[in-house]
CSV table of C-alpha atoms in Angstrom, one decimal:
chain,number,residue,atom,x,y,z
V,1,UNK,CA,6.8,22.4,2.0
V,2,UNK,CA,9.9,20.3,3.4
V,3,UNK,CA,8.9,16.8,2.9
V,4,UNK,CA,10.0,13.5,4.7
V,5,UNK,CA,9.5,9.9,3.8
V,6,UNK,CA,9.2,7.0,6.2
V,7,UNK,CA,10.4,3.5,5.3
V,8,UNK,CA,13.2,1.9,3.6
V,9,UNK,CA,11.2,-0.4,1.1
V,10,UNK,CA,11.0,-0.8,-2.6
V,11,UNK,CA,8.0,1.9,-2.9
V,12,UNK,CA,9.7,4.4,-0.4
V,13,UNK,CA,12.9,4.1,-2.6
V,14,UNK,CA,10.3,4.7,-5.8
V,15,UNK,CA,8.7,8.0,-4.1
V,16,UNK,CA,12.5,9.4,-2.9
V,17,UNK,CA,13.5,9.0,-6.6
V,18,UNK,CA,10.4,10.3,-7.9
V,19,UNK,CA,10.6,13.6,-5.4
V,20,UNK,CA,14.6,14.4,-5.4
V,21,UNK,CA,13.5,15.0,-9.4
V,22,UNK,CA,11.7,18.0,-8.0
V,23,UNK,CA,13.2,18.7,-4.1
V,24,UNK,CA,15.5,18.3,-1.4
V,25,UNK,CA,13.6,14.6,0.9
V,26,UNK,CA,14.3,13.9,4.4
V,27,UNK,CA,14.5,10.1,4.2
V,28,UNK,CA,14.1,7.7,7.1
V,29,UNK,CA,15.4,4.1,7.4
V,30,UNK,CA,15.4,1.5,10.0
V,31,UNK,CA,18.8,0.5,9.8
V,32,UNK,CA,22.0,2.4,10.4
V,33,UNK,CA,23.8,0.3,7.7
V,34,UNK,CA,21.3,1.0,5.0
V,35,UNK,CA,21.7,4.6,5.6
V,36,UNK,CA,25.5,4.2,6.0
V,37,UNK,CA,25.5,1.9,2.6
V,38,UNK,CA,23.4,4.8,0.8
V,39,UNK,CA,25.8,7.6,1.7
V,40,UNK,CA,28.4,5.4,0.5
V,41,UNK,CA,27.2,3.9,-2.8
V,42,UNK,CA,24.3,6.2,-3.5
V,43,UNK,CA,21.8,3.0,-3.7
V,44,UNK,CA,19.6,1.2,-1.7
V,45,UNK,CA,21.5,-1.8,-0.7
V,46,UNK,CA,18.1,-3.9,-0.7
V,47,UNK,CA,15.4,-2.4,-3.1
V,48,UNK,CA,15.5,-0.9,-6.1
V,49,UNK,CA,19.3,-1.5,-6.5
V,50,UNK,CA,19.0,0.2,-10.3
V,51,UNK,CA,18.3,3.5,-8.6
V,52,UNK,CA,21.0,6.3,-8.0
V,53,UNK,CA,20.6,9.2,-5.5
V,54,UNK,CA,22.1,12.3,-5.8
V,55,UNK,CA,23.1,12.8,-2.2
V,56,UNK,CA,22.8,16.9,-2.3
V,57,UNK,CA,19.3,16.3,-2.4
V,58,UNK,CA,18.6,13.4,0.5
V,59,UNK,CA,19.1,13.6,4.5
V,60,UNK,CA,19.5,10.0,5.4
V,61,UNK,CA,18.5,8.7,9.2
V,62,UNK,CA,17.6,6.1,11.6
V,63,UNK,CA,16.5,8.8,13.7
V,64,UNK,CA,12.6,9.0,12.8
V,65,UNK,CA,11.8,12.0,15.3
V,66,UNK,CA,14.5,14.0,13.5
V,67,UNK,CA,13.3,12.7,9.9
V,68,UNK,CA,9.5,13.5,11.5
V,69,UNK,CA,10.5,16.9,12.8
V,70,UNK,CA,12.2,18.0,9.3
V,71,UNK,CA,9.7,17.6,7.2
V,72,UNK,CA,6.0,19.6,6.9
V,73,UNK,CA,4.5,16.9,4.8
V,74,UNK,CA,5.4,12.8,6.0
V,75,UNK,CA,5.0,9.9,3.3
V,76,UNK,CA,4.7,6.9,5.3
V,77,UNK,CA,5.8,4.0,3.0
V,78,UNK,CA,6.7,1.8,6.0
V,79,UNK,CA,4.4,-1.8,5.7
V,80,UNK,CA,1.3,-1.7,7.3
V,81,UNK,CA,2.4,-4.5,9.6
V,82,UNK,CA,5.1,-2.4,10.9
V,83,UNK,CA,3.6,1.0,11.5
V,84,UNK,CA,2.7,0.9,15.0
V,85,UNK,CA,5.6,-1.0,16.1
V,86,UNK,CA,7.6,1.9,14.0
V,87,UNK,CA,6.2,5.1,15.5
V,88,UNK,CA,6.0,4.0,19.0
V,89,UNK,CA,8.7,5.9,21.1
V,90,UNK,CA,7.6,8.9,18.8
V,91,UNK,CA,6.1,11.5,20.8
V,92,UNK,CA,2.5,12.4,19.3
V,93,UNK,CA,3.1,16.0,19.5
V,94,UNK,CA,5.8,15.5,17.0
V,95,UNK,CA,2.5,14.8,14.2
V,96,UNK,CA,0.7,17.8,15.5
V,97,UNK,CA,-0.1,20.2,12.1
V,98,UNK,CA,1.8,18.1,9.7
V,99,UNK,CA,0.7,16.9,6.6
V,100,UNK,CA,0.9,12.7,6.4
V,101,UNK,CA,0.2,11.1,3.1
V,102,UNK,CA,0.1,7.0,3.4
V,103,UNK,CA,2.2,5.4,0.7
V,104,UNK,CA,1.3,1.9,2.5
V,105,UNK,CA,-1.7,-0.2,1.1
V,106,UNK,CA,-2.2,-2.2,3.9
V,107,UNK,CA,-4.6,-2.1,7.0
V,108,UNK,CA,-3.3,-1.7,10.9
V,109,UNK,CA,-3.7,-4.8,12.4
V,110,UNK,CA,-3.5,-4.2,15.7
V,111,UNK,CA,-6.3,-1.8,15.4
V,112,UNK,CA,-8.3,-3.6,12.3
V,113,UNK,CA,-8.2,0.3,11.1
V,114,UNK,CA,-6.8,1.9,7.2
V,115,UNK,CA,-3.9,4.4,8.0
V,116,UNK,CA,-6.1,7.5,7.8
V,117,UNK,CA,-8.1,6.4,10.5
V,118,UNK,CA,-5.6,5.2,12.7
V,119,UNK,CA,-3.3,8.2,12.4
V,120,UNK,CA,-6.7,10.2,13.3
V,121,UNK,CA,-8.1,7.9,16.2
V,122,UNK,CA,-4.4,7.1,17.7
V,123,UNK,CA,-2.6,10.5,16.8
V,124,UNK,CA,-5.7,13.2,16.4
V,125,UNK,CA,-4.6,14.1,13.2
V,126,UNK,CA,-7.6,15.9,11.2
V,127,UNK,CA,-8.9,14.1,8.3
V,128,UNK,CA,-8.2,17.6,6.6
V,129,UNK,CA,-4.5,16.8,7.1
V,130,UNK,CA,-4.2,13.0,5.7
V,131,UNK,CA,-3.9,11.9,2.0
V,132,UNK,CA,-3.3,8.5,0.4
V,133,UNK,CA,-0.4,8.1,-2.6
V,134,UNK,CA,-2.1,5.3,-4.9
V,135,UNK,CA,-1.7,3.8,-8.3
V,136,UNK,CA,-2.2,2.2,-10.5
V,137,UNK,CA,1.5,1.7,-10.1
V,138,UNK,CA,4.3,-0.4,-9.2
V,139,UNK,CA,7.8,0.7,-7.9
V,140,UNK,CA,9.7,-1.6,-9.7
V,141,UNK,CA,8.5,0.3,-12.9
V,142,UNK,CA,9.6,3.5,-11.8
V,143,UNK,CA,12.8,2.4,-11.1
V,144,UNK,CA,12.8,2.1,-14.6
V,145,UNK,CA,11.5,4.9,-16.0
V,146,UNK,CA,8.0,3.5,-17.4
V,147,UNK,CA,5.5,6.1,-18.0
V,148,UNK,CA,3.3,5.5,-14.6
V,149,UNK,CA,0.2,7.2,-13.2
V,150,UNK,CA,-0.3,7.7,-9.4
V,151,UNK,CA,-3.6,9.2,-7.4
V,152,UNK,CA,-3.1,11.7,-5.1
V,153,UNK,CA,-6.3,11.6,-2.4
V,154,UNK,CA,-7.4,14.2,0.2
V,155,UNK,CA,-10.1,16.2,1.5
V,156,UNK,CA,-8.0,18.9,1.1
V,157,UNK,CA,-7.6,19.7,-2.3
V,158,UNK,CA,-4.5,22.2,-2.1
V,159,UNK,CA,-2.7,19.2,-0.5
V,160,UNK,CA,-3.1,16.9,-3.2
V,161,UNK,CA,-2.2,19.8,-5.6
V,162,UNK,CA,1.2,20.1,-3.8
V,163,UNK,CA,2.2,16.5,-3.4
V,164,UNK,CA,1.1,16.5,-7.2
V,165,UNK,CA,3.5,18.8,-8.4
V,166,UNK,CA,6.3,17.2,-6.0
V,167,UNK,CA,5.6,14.1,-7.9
V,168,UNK,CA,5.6,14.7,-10.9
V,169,UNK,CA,8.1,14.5,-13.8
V,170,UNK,CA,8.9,12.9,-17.4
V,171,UNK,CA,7.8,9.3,-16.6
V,172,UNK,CA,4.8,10.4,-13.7
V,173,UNK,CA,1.9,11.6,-14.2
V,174,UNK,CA,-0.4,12.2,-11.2
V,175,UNK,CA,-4.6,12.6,-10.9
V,176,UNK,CA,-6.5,14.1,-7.8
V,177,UNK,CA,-9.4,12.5,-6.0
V,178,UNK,CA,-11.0,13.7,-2.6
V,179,UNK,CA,-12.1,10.0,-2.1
V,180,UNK,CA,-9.7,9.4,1.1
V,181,UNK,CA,-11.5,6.8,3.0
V,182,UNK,CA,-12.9,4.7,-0.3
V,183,UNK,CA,-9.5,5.1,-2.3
V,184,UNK,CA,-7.6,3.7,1.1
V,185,UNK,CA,-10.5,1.1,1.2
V,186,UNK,CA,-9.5,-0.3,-2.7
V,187,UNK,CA,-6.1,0.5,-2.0
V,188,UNK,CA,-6.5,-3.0,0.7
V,189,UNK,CA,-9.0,-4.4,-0.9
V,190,UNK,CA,-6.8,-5.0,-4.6
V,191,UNK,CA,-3.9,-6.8,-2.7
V,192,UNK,CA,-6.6,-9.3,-0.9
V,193,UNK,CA,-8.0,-9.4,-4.7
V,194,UNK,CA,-4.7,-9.9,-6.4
V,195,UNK,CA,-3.5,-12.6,-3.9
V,196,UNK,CA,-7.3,-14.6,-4.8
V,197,UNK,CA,-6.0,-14.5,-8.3
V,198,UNK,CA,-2.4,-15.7,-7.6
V,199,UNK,CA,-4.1,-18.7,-5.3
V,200,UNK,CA,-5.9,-19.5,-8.5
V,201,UNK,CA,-2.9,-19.8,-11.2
V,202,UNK,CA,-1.2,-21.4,-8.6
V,203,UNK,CA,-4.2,-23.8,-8.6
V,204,UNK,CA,-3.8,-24.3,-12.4
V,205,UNK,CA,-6.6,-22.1,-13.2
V,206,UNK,CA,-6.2,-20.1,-16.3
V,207,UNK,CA,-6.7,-16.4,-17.5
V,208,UNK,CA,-10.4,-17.0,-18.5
V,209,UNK,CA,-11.4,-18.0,-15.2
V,210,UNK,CA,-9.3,-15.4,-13.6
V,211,UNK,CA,-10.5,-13.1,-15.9
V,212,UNK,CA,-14.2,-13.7,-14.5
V,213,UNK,CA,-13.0,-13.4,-10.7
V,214,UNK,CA,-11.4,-9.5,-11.5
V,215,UNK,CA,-15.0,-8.8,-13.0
V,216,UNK,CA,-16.3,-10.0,-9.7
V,217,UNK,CA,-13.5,-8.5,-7.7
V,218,UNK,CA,-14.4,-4.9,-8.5
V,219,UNK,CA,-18.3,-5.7,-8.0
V,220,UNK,CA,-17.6,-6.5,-4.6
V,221,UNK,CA,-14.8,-3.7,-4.2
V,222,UNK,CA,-17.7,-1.3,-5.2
V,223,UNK,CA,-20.1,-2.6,-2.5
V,224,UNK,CA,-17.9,-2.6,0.3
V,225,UNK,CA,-16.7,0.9,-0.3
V,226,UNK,CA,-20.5,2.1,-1.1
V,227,UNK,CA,-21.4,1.0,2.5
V,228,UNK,CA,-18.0,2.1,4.2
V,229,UNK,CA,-17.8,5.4,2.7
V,230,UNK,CA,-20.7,6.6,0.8
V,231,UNK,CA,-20.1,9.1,-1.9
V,232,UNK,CA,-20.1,9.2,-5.5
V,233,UNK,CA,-17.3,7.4,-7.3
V,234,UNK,CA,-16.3,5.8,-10.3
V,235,UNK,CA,-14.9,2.4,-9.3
V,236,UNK,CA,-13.8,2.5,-13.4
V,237,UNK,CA,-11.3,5.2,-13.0
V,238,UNK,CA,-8.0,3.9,-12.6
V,239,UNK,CA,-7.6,4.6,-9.3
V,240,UNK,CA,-9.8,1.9,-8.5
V,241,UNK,CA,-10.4,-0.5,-11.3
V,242,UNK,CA,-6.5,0.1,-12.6
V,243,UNK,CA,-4.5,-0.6,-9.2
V,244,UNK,CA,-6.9,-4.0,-9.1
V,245,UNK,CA,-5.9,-4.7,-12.5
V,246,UNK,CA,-1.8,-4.2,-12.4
V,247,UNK,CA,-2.1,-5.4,-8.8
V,248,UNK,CA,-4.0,-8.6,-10.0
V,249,UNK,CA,-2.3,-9.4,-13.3
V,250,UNK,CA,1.4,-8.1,-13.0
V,251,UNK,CA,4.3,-10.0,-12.8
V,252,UNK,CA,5.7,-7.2,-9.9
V,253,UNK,CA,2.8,-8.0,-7.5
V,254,UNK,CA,3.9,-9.4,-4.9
V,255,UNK,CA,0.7,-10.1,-3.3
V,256,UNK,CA,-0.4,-12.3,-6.7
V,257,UNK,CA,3.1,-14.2,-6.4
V,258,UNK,CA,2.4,-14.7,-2.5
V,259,UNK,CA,-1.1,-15.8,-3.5
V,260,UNK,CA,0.4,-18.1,-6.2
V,261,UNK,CA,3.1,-20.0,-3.4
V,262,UNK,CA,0.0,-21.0,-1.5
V,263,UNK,CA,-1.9,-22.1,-4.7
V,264,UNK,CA,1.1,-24.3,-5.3
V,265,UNK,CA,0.9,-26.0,-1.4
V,266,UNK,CA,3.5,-23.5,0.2
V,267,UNK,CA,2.8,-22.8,3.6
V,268,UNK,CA,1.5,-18.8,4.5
V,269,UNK,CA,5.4,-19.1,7.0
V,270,UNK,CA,7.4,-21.0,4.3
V,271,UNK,CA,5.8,-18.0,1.5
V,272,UNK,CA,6.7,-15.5,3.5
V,273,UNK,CA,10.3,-16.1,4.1
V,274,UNK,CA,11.4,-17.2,0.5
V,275,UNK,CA,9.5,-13.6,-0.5
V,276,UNK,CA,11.2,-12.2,2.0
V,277,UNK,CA,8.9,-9.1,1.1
V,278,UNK,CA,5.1,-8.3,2.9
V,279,UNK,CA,2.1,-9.0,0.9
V,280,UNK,CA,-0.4,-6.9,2.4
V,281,UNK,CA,-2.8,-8.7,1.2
V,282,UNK,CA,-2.3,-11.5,4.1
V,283,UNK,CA,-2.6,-8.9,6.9
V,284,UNK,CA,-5.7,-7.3,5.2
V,285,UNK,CA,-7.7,-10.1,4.6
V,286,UNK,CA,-8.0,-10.9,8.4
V,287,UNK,CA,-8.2,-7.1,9.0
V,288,UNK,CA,-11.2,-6.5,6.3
V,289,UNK,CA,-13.3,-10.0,7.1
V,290,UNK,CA,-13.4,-8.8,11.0
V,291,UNK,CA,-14.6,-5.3,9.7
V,292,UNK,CA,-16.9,-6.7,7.2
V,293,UNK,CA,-19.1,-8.2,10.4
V,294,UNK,CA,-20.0,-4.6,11.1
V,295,UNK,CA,-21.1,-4.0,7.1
V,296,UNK,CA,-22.0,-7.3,6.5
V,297,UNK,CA,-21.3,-6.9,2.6
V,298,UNK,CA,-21.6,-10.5,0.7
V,299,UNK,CA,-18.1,-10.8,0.0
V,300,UNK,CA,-17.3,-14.1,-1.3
V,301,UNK,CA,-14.2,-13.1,-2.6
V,302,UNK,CA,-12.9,-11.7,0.8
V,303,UNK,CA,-13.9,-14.3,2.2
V,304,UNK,CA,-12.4,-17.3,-0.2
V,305,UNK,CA,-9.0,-15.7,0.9
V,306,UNK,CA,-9.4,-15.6,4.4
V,307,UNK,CA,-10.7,-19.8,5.0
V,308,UNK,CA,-7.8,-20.2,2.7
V,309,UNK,CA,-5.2,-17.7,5.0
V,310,UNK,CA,-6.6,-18.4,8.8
V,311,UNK,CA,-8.8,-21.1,8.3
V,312,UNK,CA,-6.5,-23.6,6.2
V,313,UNK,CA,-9.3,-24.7,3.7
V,314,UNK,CA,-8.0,-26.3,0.8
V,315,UNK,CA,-7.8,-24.0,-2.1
V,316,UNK,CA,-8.8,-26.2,-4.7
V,317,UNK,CA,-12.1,-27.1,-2.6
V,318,UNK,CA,-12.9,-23.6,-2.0
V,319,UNK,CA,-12.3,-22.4,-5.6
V,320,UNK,CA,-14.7,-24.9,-6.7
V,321,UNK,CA,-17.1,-23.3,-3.8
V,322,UNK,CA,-16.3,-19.4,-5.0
V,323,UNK,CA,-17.0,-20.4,-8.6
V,324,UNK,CA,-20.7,-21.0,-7.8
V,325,UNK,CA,-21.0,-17.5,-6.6
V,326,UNK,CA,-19.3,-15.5,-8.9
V,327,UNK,CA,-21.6,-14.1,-12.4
């Protein structure tokens, strides 16, 4: 299969490096002058600097119909945020029989939906043809070469099996799961978990409370999943339990340093523009509270993040509040 990657972000530039090990990648980028810069200096002028692309290997564009229409399999690594806005002038019939595996741990907003269902609902792509890329992992690791682990999900075993092998190399190792909807599901639901944890350092709480909140965090991970998608899983595996632990306790995670900014008094505006990098997390919190009045799961968690996000409750109040809750 040809494959082509969406986005221009640090975990785009991961997957590019991890697949030109293995084949030739269609790459897509927003900007003209990122792809001019990477056909130039064989880096990514903004992410993952360390990383060098053989250029034999990579088509470079800010054409994403042409990126779309060369590849049989599409990673979308573009933010969540950004997705709809992205693939707008792209004419649906152009996502007809491929294969589209989200890289992006986020929900739509627009739509309150996870990628799988929103490229089904919007673009009628079969559930048989969608897949989710996710960790435990962080792209800031494979940059350099850390022995990582990724999940590869689908329905459709033999597609897993192929991005799998695409994947892989010395420093990547990859595990299959047909858990599409529910590994999407934990995918959002660790960044809103990890960002609850950076709140609370940034608080001044330490790693024994924390500690007690990741314990919770997965109990309430495994309820909301349970209702949303019903099927047996182990929320231990690492898909689950280990992308809510690096996610939560690294010092990579962007969605734990956003979380930490607003436990220190920093505005969500004034976080955002000294990251200068999306914490899904925000987005998903607002996203996952509205769905959560369908499931009505007790999600204290969740729901600590989102007064503190959109309602402006002080954090220091409301962690005193969560504390009572959590076992």
């Amino acid at each position: 299969m040809k494959v082509s990657v969406l986005g221009g972000g640090s975990w785009a530039t991961a997957i590019v490096k991890l697949l030109t090990n293995n084949i030739d990648v269609s790459w897509w980028h927003r900007s003209q002058e990122a792809v001019s810069y990477i056909n130039e200096f064989h880096h990514n002028p903004k992410y993952l600097q360390s990383v060098e692309f053989d250029l034999n290997k990579l088509y470079l564009s800010n054409n994403i119909e042409k990126v779309i229409s060369n590849g049989d399999l599409i990673i979308v690594a573009i933010p969540a945020a950004f997705i709809d806005e992205s693939l707008k002038d792209v004419d649906p019939e152009l996502l007809q029989n491929k294969i589209i595996f989200s890289a992006t741990k986020g929900m739509i907003p627009e739509y309150h939906l996870i990628p799988a269902e929103y490229f089904h609902s919007k673009y009628n792509v079969p559930y048989h043809q969608l897949g989710i890329i996710c960790g435990p992992c962080h792209a800031e690791e494979v940059a350099l070469e850390r022995l990582s682990y990724l999940t590869i999900a689908s329905s459709e075993k033999k597609h897993a099996l192929t991005l799998s092998e695409y994947l892989s190399c010395r420093y990547l190792k990859t595990m299959i799961s047909d858990d599409l909807i529910g590994a999407e599901y934990s995918c959002i639901l660790k960044n809103v978990y990890a960002l609850a944890a950076g709140i609370c350092s940034g608080v001044g709480y330490g790693d024994n409370f924390i500690s007690v909140l990741i314990a919770n965090s997965i109990q309430e991970l495994e309820r909301f999943i349970d209702i949303a998608h019903p099927i047996h899983r182990d929320t231990k595996s690492s898909a689950y339990l280990g992308d809510l632990l690096v996610t939560a306790y690294s010092k990579f995670s962007r969605n734990r340093t956003f979380g930490f900014m607003i436990g220190k008094g920093y505005s969500v505006r004034s976080a955002q523009l000294e990251m200068n990098m999306i914490a899904e997390g925000y987005y998903a919190a607002k996203s996952l509270h509205h769905i959560n009045k369908k499931y009505n799961v007790e999600m204290p968690i969740l729901s600590f993040v989102f007064d503190v996000l959109y309602n402006k409750k002080s954090p220091k109040k409301e962690i005193v509040s969560l504390s009572k809750k959590m076992v």
